[in-house]
Amino acid sequence: MTVNLKKLPDHKYVMPGNAACPGCPETMGMRYLKMAYGDNFVMVIPAGCSSVIQGIWPKNGINAPVLNIVFAAAASAASGMKAAFDMLGKKDVQVVVWAGDGGTGDIGFQALSGAAERDEDIVYICVDNEAYMNTGIQRSSLTPYGAWTTTTWTGKKEHKKNIPLIMIAHGAKYVATATVGYPTDFIEKLQRAAKIRGFKYIHLLAPCPVGWRFDPAKTGEIGQLAVKTGLFPLFEYAEGKFQLSPLSRRYKDPAKRVPITEYLKLQGRFRHLLNKPEEIKKIEEYIDSVWYMIDVLEKAFNPQAEAQKLLRTL
Amino acid sequence: MTAEAYPVLEEPKTFFLAPLSKPAPGSAGKTGTWRTHKPVVNLEKCTGCLLCWLYCPENTVIKLENGKVAIDYEYCKGCGICATSCPFDAIEMVPEV
């Protein structure tokens, strides 16, 4: 199931002239969402950048039906909307929550956790730009270690909260990570999620030029570097099976990973870390811990494959 | 006073109770004026791989009928993602005068 760019119609996937900053990863992500689902989806958007980039009434920058809702109710509003669609007999309509990292990990977490526990048939997309960018770059629980924000101006001292693992622990039917740097991978994951009934969670890494302090032309490049350095492994967990995405599989070997400084030096928010080797070592240790978790998950969710691998070595 | 003295006002046909907005280009105005550098496509180098069309956050890269691309300068914000994503260096960022 590959994406053929030539066959995709030349629609307006996002309306040009919206209020997003130049090089915005969120409008990129919204375009891929429409490429994957066509006209068959409804978006539920809690407060955040995505509710601002729609622009000024009576025009709307997003080419999809949108329900704007408060932070703490995104997943529950989507659950109700899905129930209404079921009553109307429209079973093939996807209800998509498009929330930022604050709306997912901090303020909207109780609604997300509740919807995952009830196994509502919705797609929850966390657009992770790693801080509260809309209100002026404040720290969120998904800001990585060492990153500058306006509330952690000497660098954050805690590591990032791992929401995809929390969603796997909730027993969600589909959990995946994606980045705007690899659009076809994200579109394929969205299409695969549409075929599964139950709670679907996709974590989309969205490098923000304004908050991460880099050149807007490099949005895609930084998304790709996050995967190449091993900091953000792309994986897919579907109905009890865990597997690394093909794009991330080669970075399981630490020798093949791009040095983390390549990723850090492009971003102004990590500028103070570059001449501190002990801080960079801490980020490298974090990457190792991320891959240790991936290894544990692979073994835990594919016991048969592991047993076969053992038999082959004997 | 008779009833005819009061004119009966017709209700407007399109009437929204909720502040509903419809998708339309230019919800933040003509964003082409934000640009400092503009992308220029070299059609001789362009192979029609459509990576710029895929990566453009603003949907201002337009597919042409011959398989190549053009830029909608009315709304292009000039971020330069199309130029960095092009594997053949067919898009160049030129300073706006």
Coordinates of C-alpha atoms in Angstrom, one line a residue:
Chain A
M1 CA 0.0 0.0 0.0
T2 CA 2.2 2.7 -1.3
V3 CA 1.2 6.3 -2.0
N4 CA 1.3 7.3 -5.7
L5 CA 1.9 11.1 -5.8
K6 CA 1.0 11.3 -9.5
K7 CA -2.5 9.8 -8.9
L8 CA -3.4 12.1 -6.0
P9 CA -5.7 14.8 -7.4
D10 CA -4.6 18.4 -7.3
H11 CA -7.1 19.5 -4.6
K12 CA -6.6 22.3 -2.1
Y13 CA -5.7 20.0 0.8
V14 CA -5.2 23.1 2.9
M15 CA -6.6 26.5 1.8
P16 CA -3.7 28.7 0.8
G17 CA -3.6 32.0 2.6
N18 CA -4.2 30.6 6.1
A19 CA -2.8 32.2 9.2
A20 CA 0.0 29.6 9.8
C21 CA 3.6 30.8 10.1
P22 CA 5.9 30.1 7.0
G23 CA 7.1 26.5 7.1
C24 CA 4.4 25.3 9.5
P25 CA 4.5 21.6 10.1
E26 CA 0.8 21.5 11.2
T27 CA -0.6 22.6 7.8
M28 CA 1.8 20.0 6.2
G29 CA 0.3 17.3 8.5
M30 CA -3.3 18.5 7.7
R31 CA -2.6 18.1 4.0
Y32 CA -1.4 14.5 4.5
L33 CA -4.5 13.8 6.6
K34 CA -6.7 14.9 3.7
M35 CA -4.6 13.0 1.2
A36 CA -5.2 9.9 3.2
Y37 CA -8.9 10.2 4.0
G38 CA -10.3 12.4 1.2
D39 CA -13.6 14.0 2.1
N40 CA -14.5 11.3 4.5
F41 CA -13.4 12.8 7.9
V42 CA -14.3 15.4 10.5
M43 CA -11.7 17.1 12.6
V44 CA -12.0 17.9 16.3
I45 CA -9.5 20.6 17.3
P46 CA -8.9 21.7 20.9
A47 CA -7.2 25.1 21.6
G48 CA -3.8 25.5 20.0
C49 CA -2.0 26.6 16.9
S50 CA -4.5 24.6 14.7
S51 CA -7.4 26.7 16.0
V52 CA -5.6 29.9 15.2
I53 CA -4.4 29.0 11.7
Q54 CA -8.0 28.6 10.5
G55 CA -7.9 32.4 10.0
I56 CA -10.7 35.0 10.3
W57 CA -14.4 34.4 9.9
P58 CA -16.2 34.0 7.4
K59 CA -13.3 32.1 5.8
N60 CA -11.6 29.0 7.0
G61 CA -8.0 27.9 6.2
I62 CA -8.7 24.1 6.8
N63 CA -10.4 22.3 4.0
A64 CA -12.4 20.0 6.2
P65 CA -15.3 20.2 8.7
V66 CA -13.9 21.3 12.0
L67 CA -15.3 21.4 15.5
N68 CA -13.3 23.7 17.7
I69 CA -13.6 22.7 21.4
V70 CA -11.9 23.4 24.7
F71 CA -8.6 21.6 25.7
A72 CA -10.0 19.2 28.2
A73 CA -12.9 17.8 26.0
A74 CA -11.3 17.0 22.7
A75 CA -11.4 13.2 22.9
S76 CA -14.8 13.1 24.7
A77 CA -16.4 15.4 22.0
A78 CA -15.0 13.2 19.3
S79 CA -16.5 10.1 21.1
G80 CA -19.9 11.8 21.1
M81 CA -19.5 12.8 17.4
K82 CA -18.6 9.2 16.5
A83 CA -21.7 7.9 18.3
A84 CA -23.9 10.4 16.4
F85 CA -22.4 9.3 13.1
D86 CA -23.1 5.7 14.0
M87 CA -26.7 6.5 14.8
L88 CA -27.1 8.2 11.4
G89 CA -25.6 5.1 9.7
K90 CA -22.5 6.9 8.5
K91 CA -20.0 4.2 9.6
D92 CA -17.2 5.1 7.2
V93 CA -16.7 8.6 8.5
Q94 CA -13.5 9.1 10.4
V95 CA -13.6 11.4 13.4
V96 CA -10.0 12.7 13.9
V97 CA -8.8 14.6 16.9
W98 CA -6.0 17.0 16.0
A99 CA -4.5 18.1 19.3
G100 CA -1.2 19.6 20.2
D101 CA 1.2 18.1 22.7
G102 CA -0.2 20.3 25.5
G103 CA -3.7 19.2 24.6
T104 CA -2.6 15.6 24.6
G105 CA -0.1 15.2 27.4
D106 CA -1.1 17.8 29.9
I107 CA -4.5 19.3 29.7
G108 CA -6.5 16.9 27.6
F109 CA -5.0 13.8 29.1
Q110 CA -8.0 12.7 31.2
A111 CA -10.3 12.8 28.1
L112 CA -7.7 10.9 26.0
S113 CA -7.2 8.3 28.7
G114 CA -11.0 7.9 29.1
A115 CA -11.6 7.5 25.3
A116 CA -8.8 5.0 25.1
E117 CA -10.2 3.0 28.0
R118 CA -13.8 3.0 26.4
D119 CA -12.1 2.0 23.1
E120 CA -14.0 4.6 21.1
D121 CA -13.6 4.3 17.3
I122 CA -11.7 7.6 16.8
V123 CA -8.3 8.6 15.4
Y124 CA -6.4 10.7 17.9
I125 CA -3.4 12.6 16.3
C126 CA -1.0 14.3 18.7
V127 CA 0.9 17.0 16.7
D128 CA 3.9 17.1 18.9
N129 CA 5.8 20.4 18.5
E130 CA 7.3 20.0 22.0
A131 CA 6.0 23.2 23.7
Y132 CA 3.0 25.5 23.9
M133 CA 3.9 27.3 20.7
N134 CA 0.6 29.2 20.3
T135 CA 0.8 31.1 23.6
G136 CA 4.5 31.9 23.3
I137 CA 6.8 28.8 23.6
Q138 CA 6.1 27.6 27.2
R139 CA 7.4 24.3 28.5
S140 CA 5.0 21.3 28.2
S141 CA 5.5 17.8 29.6
L142 CA 6.6 16.7 26.1
T143 CA 9.4 19.2 25.8
P144 CA 12.7 17.2 25.5
Y145 CA 15.7 17.4 27.9
G146 CA 17.8 20.5 27.6
A147 CA 15.5 22.5 25.3
W148 CA 15.1 26.2 25.8
T149 CA 11.6 27.6 26.2
T150 CA 10.4 30.9 27.7
T151 CA 9.7 29.1 31.0
T152 CA 12.8 26.9 31.0
W153 CA 15.4 29.4 29.9
T154 CA 18.4 27.5 31.1
G155 CA 17.2 24.3 29.5
K156 CA 14.6 21.8 30.7
K157 CA 15.8 19.4 33.3
E158 CA 13.4 16.5 32.7
H159 CA 13.0 14.1 29.9
K160 CA 10.0 13.9 27.5
K161 CA 6.9 12.0 28.6
N162 CA 6.5 8.9 26.4
I163 CA 2.8 9.2 25.3
P164 CA 2.8 6.3 22.7
L165 CA 4.0 3.8 25.3
I166 CA 1.2 5.1 27.7
M167 CA -1.3 4.5 24.9
I168 CA 0.0 1.0 24.3
A169 CA -0.4 0.4 28.0
H170 CA -4.0 1.5 27.7
G171 CA -4.6 -1.3 25.3
A172 CA -5.3 1.0 22.3
K173 CA -6.0 -0.9 19.1
Y174 CA -3.5 1.1 17.0
V175 CA -0.6 3.2 18.1
A176 CA 2.0 4.6 15.7
T177 CA 4.6 7.3 15.5
A178 CA 5.2 9.4 12.4
T179 CA 6.9 12.7 11.4
V180 CA 6.1 15.3 8.8
G181 CA 9.6 14.6 7.4
Y182 CA 8.4 11.3 6.0
P183 CA 4.9 12.2 4.6
T184 CA 4.3 8.9 2.7
D185 CA 4.9 6.9 5.9
F186 CA 2.4 9.1 7.7
I187 CA -0.2 8.7 5.0
E188 CA 0.2 4.9 4.9
K189 CA -0.2 4.8 8.7
L190 CA -3.4 6.9 8.5
Q191 CA -4.8 4.5 5.9
R192 CA -3.9 1.5 7.9
A193 CA -5.5 3.1 11.0
A194 CA -8.8 3.7 9.1
K195 CA -9.3 0.0 8.6
I196 CA -9.1 -0.8 12.3
R197 CA -12.2 -0.4 14.6
G198 CA -11.3 0.9 18.0
F199 CA -9.1 3.6 19.5
K200 CA -6.3 4.7 17.2
Y201 CA -3.4 7.0 18.3
I202 CA -0.8 8.5 16.1
H203 CA 2.0 10.6 17.5
L204 CA 3.2 13.1 14.8
L205 CA 6.5 14.9 15.4
A206 CA 6.1 18.4 14.0
P207 CA 9.3 20.5 14.1
C208 CA 8.2 24.1 14.7
P209 CA 10.5 26.8 13.1
V210 CA 9.4 29.5 15.5
G211 CA 9.7 27.6 18.8
W212 CA 12.6 25.4 17.9
R213 CA 14.5 28.4 16.4
F214 CA 15.5 27.1 13.0
D215 CA 15.2 28.2 9.4
P216 CA 11.7 27.5 8.1
A217 CA 13.0 25.8 5.0
K218 CA 14.3 22.9 7.2
T219 CA 11.1 21.7 8.7
G220 CA 11.1 18.4 6.7
E221 CA 14.9 18.0 7.1
I222 CA 14.7 18.2 10.9
G223 CA 11.8 15.8 11.0
Q224 CA 14.0 13.3 9.1
L225 CA 17.0 14.0 11.3
A226 CA 15.0 13.1 14.4
V227 CA 14.5 9.7 12.9
K228 CA 18.1 9.3 11.6
T229 CA 19.6 10.2 15.0
G230 CA 17.4 7.6 16.7
L231 CA 15.8 10.1 18.9
F232 CA 12.4 9.5 17.5
P233 CA 11.9 5.9 16.3
L234 CA 9.1 5.3 14.0
F235 CA 7.0 2.2 15.0
E236 CA 3.6 0.8 14.6
Y237 CA 1.6 -1.2 17.1
A238 CA -1.6 -2.8 15.7
E239 CA -3.8 -5.2 17.5
G240 CA -1.2 -6.8 19.7
K241 CA 1.7 -6.7 17.2
F242 CA 4.6 -4.4 17.5
Q243 CA 7.0 -3.6 14.6
L244 CA 9.5 -0.9 13.7
S245 CA 8.7 1.0 10.5
P246 CA 11.1 0.2 7.6
L247 CA 12.5 3.8 7.7
S248 CA 13.6 3.3 11.3
R249 CA 14.8 -0.3 11.2
R250 CA 18.4 0.4 10.2
Y251 CA 18.9 2.8 13.1
K252 CA 18.5 -0.1 15.6
D253 CA 22.3 -0.4 15.2
P254 CA 23.9 2.5 17.2
A255 CA 26.8 2.7 14.7
K256 CA 24.4 3.6 11.8
R257 CA 22.8 6.5 13.6
V258 CA 23.6 10.1 12.7
P259 CA 25.4 11.8 15.6
I260 CA 22.9 13.7 17.8
T261 CA 24.9 17.0 17.5
E262 CA 23.8 17.1 13.8
Y263 CA 20.2 17.4 15.0
L264 CA 21.0 19.8 18.0
K265 CA 23.2 22.3 16.1
L266 CA 20.4 23.1 13.6
Q267 CA 18.1 24.3 16.4
G268 CA 18.5 27.5 18.4
R269 CA 16.7 26.0 21.4
F270 CA 19.7 23.6 22.0
R271 CA 22.4 26.3 21.4
H272 CA 23.5 26.3 25.0
L273 CA 24.1 22.6 25.0
L274 CA 26.6 22.4 22.1
N275 CA 29.7 23.2 24.2
K276 CA 28.6 21.0 27.1
P277 CA 29.6 17.3 26.4
E278 CA 28.1 16.0 29.6
E279 CA 24.6 17.3 28.6
I280 CA 25.0 15.8 25.1
K281 CA 25.9 12.5 26.8
K282 CA 22.7 12.6 28.8
I283 CA 20.7 13.0 25.5
E284 CA 22.7 10.0 24.1
E285 CA 21.8 7.9 27.1
Y286 CA 18.2 8.9 26.6
I287 CA 18.3 7.6 23.0
D288 CA 19.8 4.3 24.3
S289 CA 16.9 4.0 26.8
V290 CA 14.4 4.7 24.1
W291 CA 15.8 1.9 21.9
Y292 CA 16.0 -0.4 25.0
M293 CA 12.2 0.1 25.4
I294 CA 11.7 -0.6 21.6
D295 CA 13.7 -3.9 22.1
V296 CA 11.6 -4.9 25.1
L297 CA 8.3 -4.1 23.2
E298 CA 9.4 -6.1 20.1
K299 CA 10.2 -9.1 22.3
A300 CA 7.0 -8.7 24.4
F301 CA 4.5 -8.3 21.5
N302 CA 6.0 -10.8 19.0
P303 CA 6.8 -13.8 21.2
Q304 CA 6.5 -16.3 18.2
A305 CA 8.9 -14.4 16.0
E306 CA 11.4 -14.2 18.8
A307 CA 11.1 -18.0 19.4
Q308 CA 11.6 -18.7 15.7
K309 CA 14.7 -16.4 15.8
L310 CA 16.0 -18.4 18.8
L311 CA 15.4 -21.7 17.0
R312 CA 17.3 -20.5 13.9
T313 CA 20.4 -19.6 16.1
L314 CA 20.4 -23.0 17.8
Chain B
M1 CA -53.2 52.6 12.9
T2 CA -53.8 49.7 10.5
A3 CA -51.7 46.6 10.2
E4 CA -50.5 47.7 6.7
A5 CA -48.6 50.6 8.2
Y6 CA -46.0 48.2 9.5
P7 CA -43.9 46.8 6.7
V8 CA -43.4 43.0 7.1
L9 CA -39.7 42.3 7.0
E10 CA -38.7 39.1 5.2
E11 CA -36.3 36.8 7.1
P12 CA -33.0 36.5 5.4
K13 CA -32.6 33.3 3.5
T14 CA -29.1 32.4 4.7
F15 CA -29.0 32.8 8.5
F16 CA -26.4 31.2 10.8
L17 CA -26.9 31.0 14.5
A18 CA -23.4 29.7 15.0
P19 CA -20.3 31.6 13.8
L20 CA -19.8 29.1 11.0
S21 CA -16.9 29.6 8.6
K22 CA -16.5 28.0 5.2
P23 CA -13.2 26.8 3.6
A24 CA -11.9 29.6 1.3
P25 CA -8.5 30.7 0.2
G26 CA -7.0 33.8 1.9
S27 CA -8.5 33.5 5.4
A28 CA -5.5 35.5 6.7
G29 CA -5.4 37.9 3.7
K30 CA -3.0 37.8 0.8
T31 CA -0.1 36.0 2.5
G32 CA 2.2 36.4 -0.5
T33 CA 3.1 39.8 1.0
W34 CA 4.8 38.0 4.0
R35 CA 7.5 36.7 1.6
T36 CA 11.1 37.9 1.7
H37 CA 12.5 35.3 -0.8
K38 CA 10.5 33.8 -3.6
P39 CA 10.8 30.3 -5.1
V40 CA 11.5 30.2 -8.9
V41 CA 11.1 26.9 -10.7
N42 CA 13.6 26.0 -13.4
L43 CA 11.4 23.9 -15.7
E44 CA 14.4 22.5 -17.6
K45 CA 15.7 20.9 -14.4
C46 CA 12.3 19.9 -13.1
T47 CA 11.6 16.2 -13.5
G48 CA 8.1 16.2 -12.1
C49 CA 8.8 14.1 -9.0
L50 CA 6.3 16.2 -7.1
L51 CA 8.3 16.2 -3.8
C52 CA 7.9 20.0 -3.5
W53 CA 4.1 19.6 -4.0
L54 CA 4.1 17.0 -1.3
Y55 CA 6.1 19.0 1.2
C56 CA 4.7 22.5 0.6
P57 CA 2.8 23.4 3.8
E58 CA 0.7 26.0 2.1
N59 CA -0.6 24.1 -1.0
T60 CA 0.8 26.9 -3.2
V61 CA 2.7 24.5 -5.5
I62 CA 0.4 23.7 -8.4
K63 CA 0.6 20.6 -10.6
L64 CA 0.8 21.5 -14.2
E65 CA -0.8 19.4 -17.0
N66 CA 2.7 18.5 -18.4
G67 CA 3.6 16.9 -15.0
K68 CA 5.7 19.7 -13.8
V69 CA 5.0 22.4 -11.2
A70 CA 4.3 26.1 -10.8
I71 CA 4.0 28.4 -7.8
D72 CA 1.0 30.4 -6.7
Y73 CA 2.7 33.7 -5.8
E74 CA -0.5 35.3 -4.4
Y75 CA -0.4 33.1 -1.3
C76 CA 3.2 31.6 -1.2
K77 CA 4.8 32.6 2.2
G78 CA 8.3 32.0 1.0
C79 CA 9.4 29.4 3.6
G80 CA 11.7 27.6 1.1
I81 CA 10.7 24.0 2.0
C82 CA 10.1 23.4 -1.8
A83 CA 13.7 24.4 -2.5
T84 CA 15.3 22.2 0.2
S85 CA 13.1 19.2 -0.7
C86 CA 13.9 19.3 -4.4
P87 CA 16.5 16.6 -5.2
F88 CA 17.5 18.2 -8.5
D89 CA 18.0 21.8 -7.3
A90 CA 15.3 22.9 -9.8
I91 CA 13.8 25.5 -7.3
E92 CA 15.9 28.5 -6.4
M93 CA 15.0 31.1 -3.7
V94 CA 15.4 34.6 -5.1
P95 CA 15.2 37.7 -2.9
E96 CA 12.1 39.8 -3.4
V97 CA 13.0 43.3 -4.7

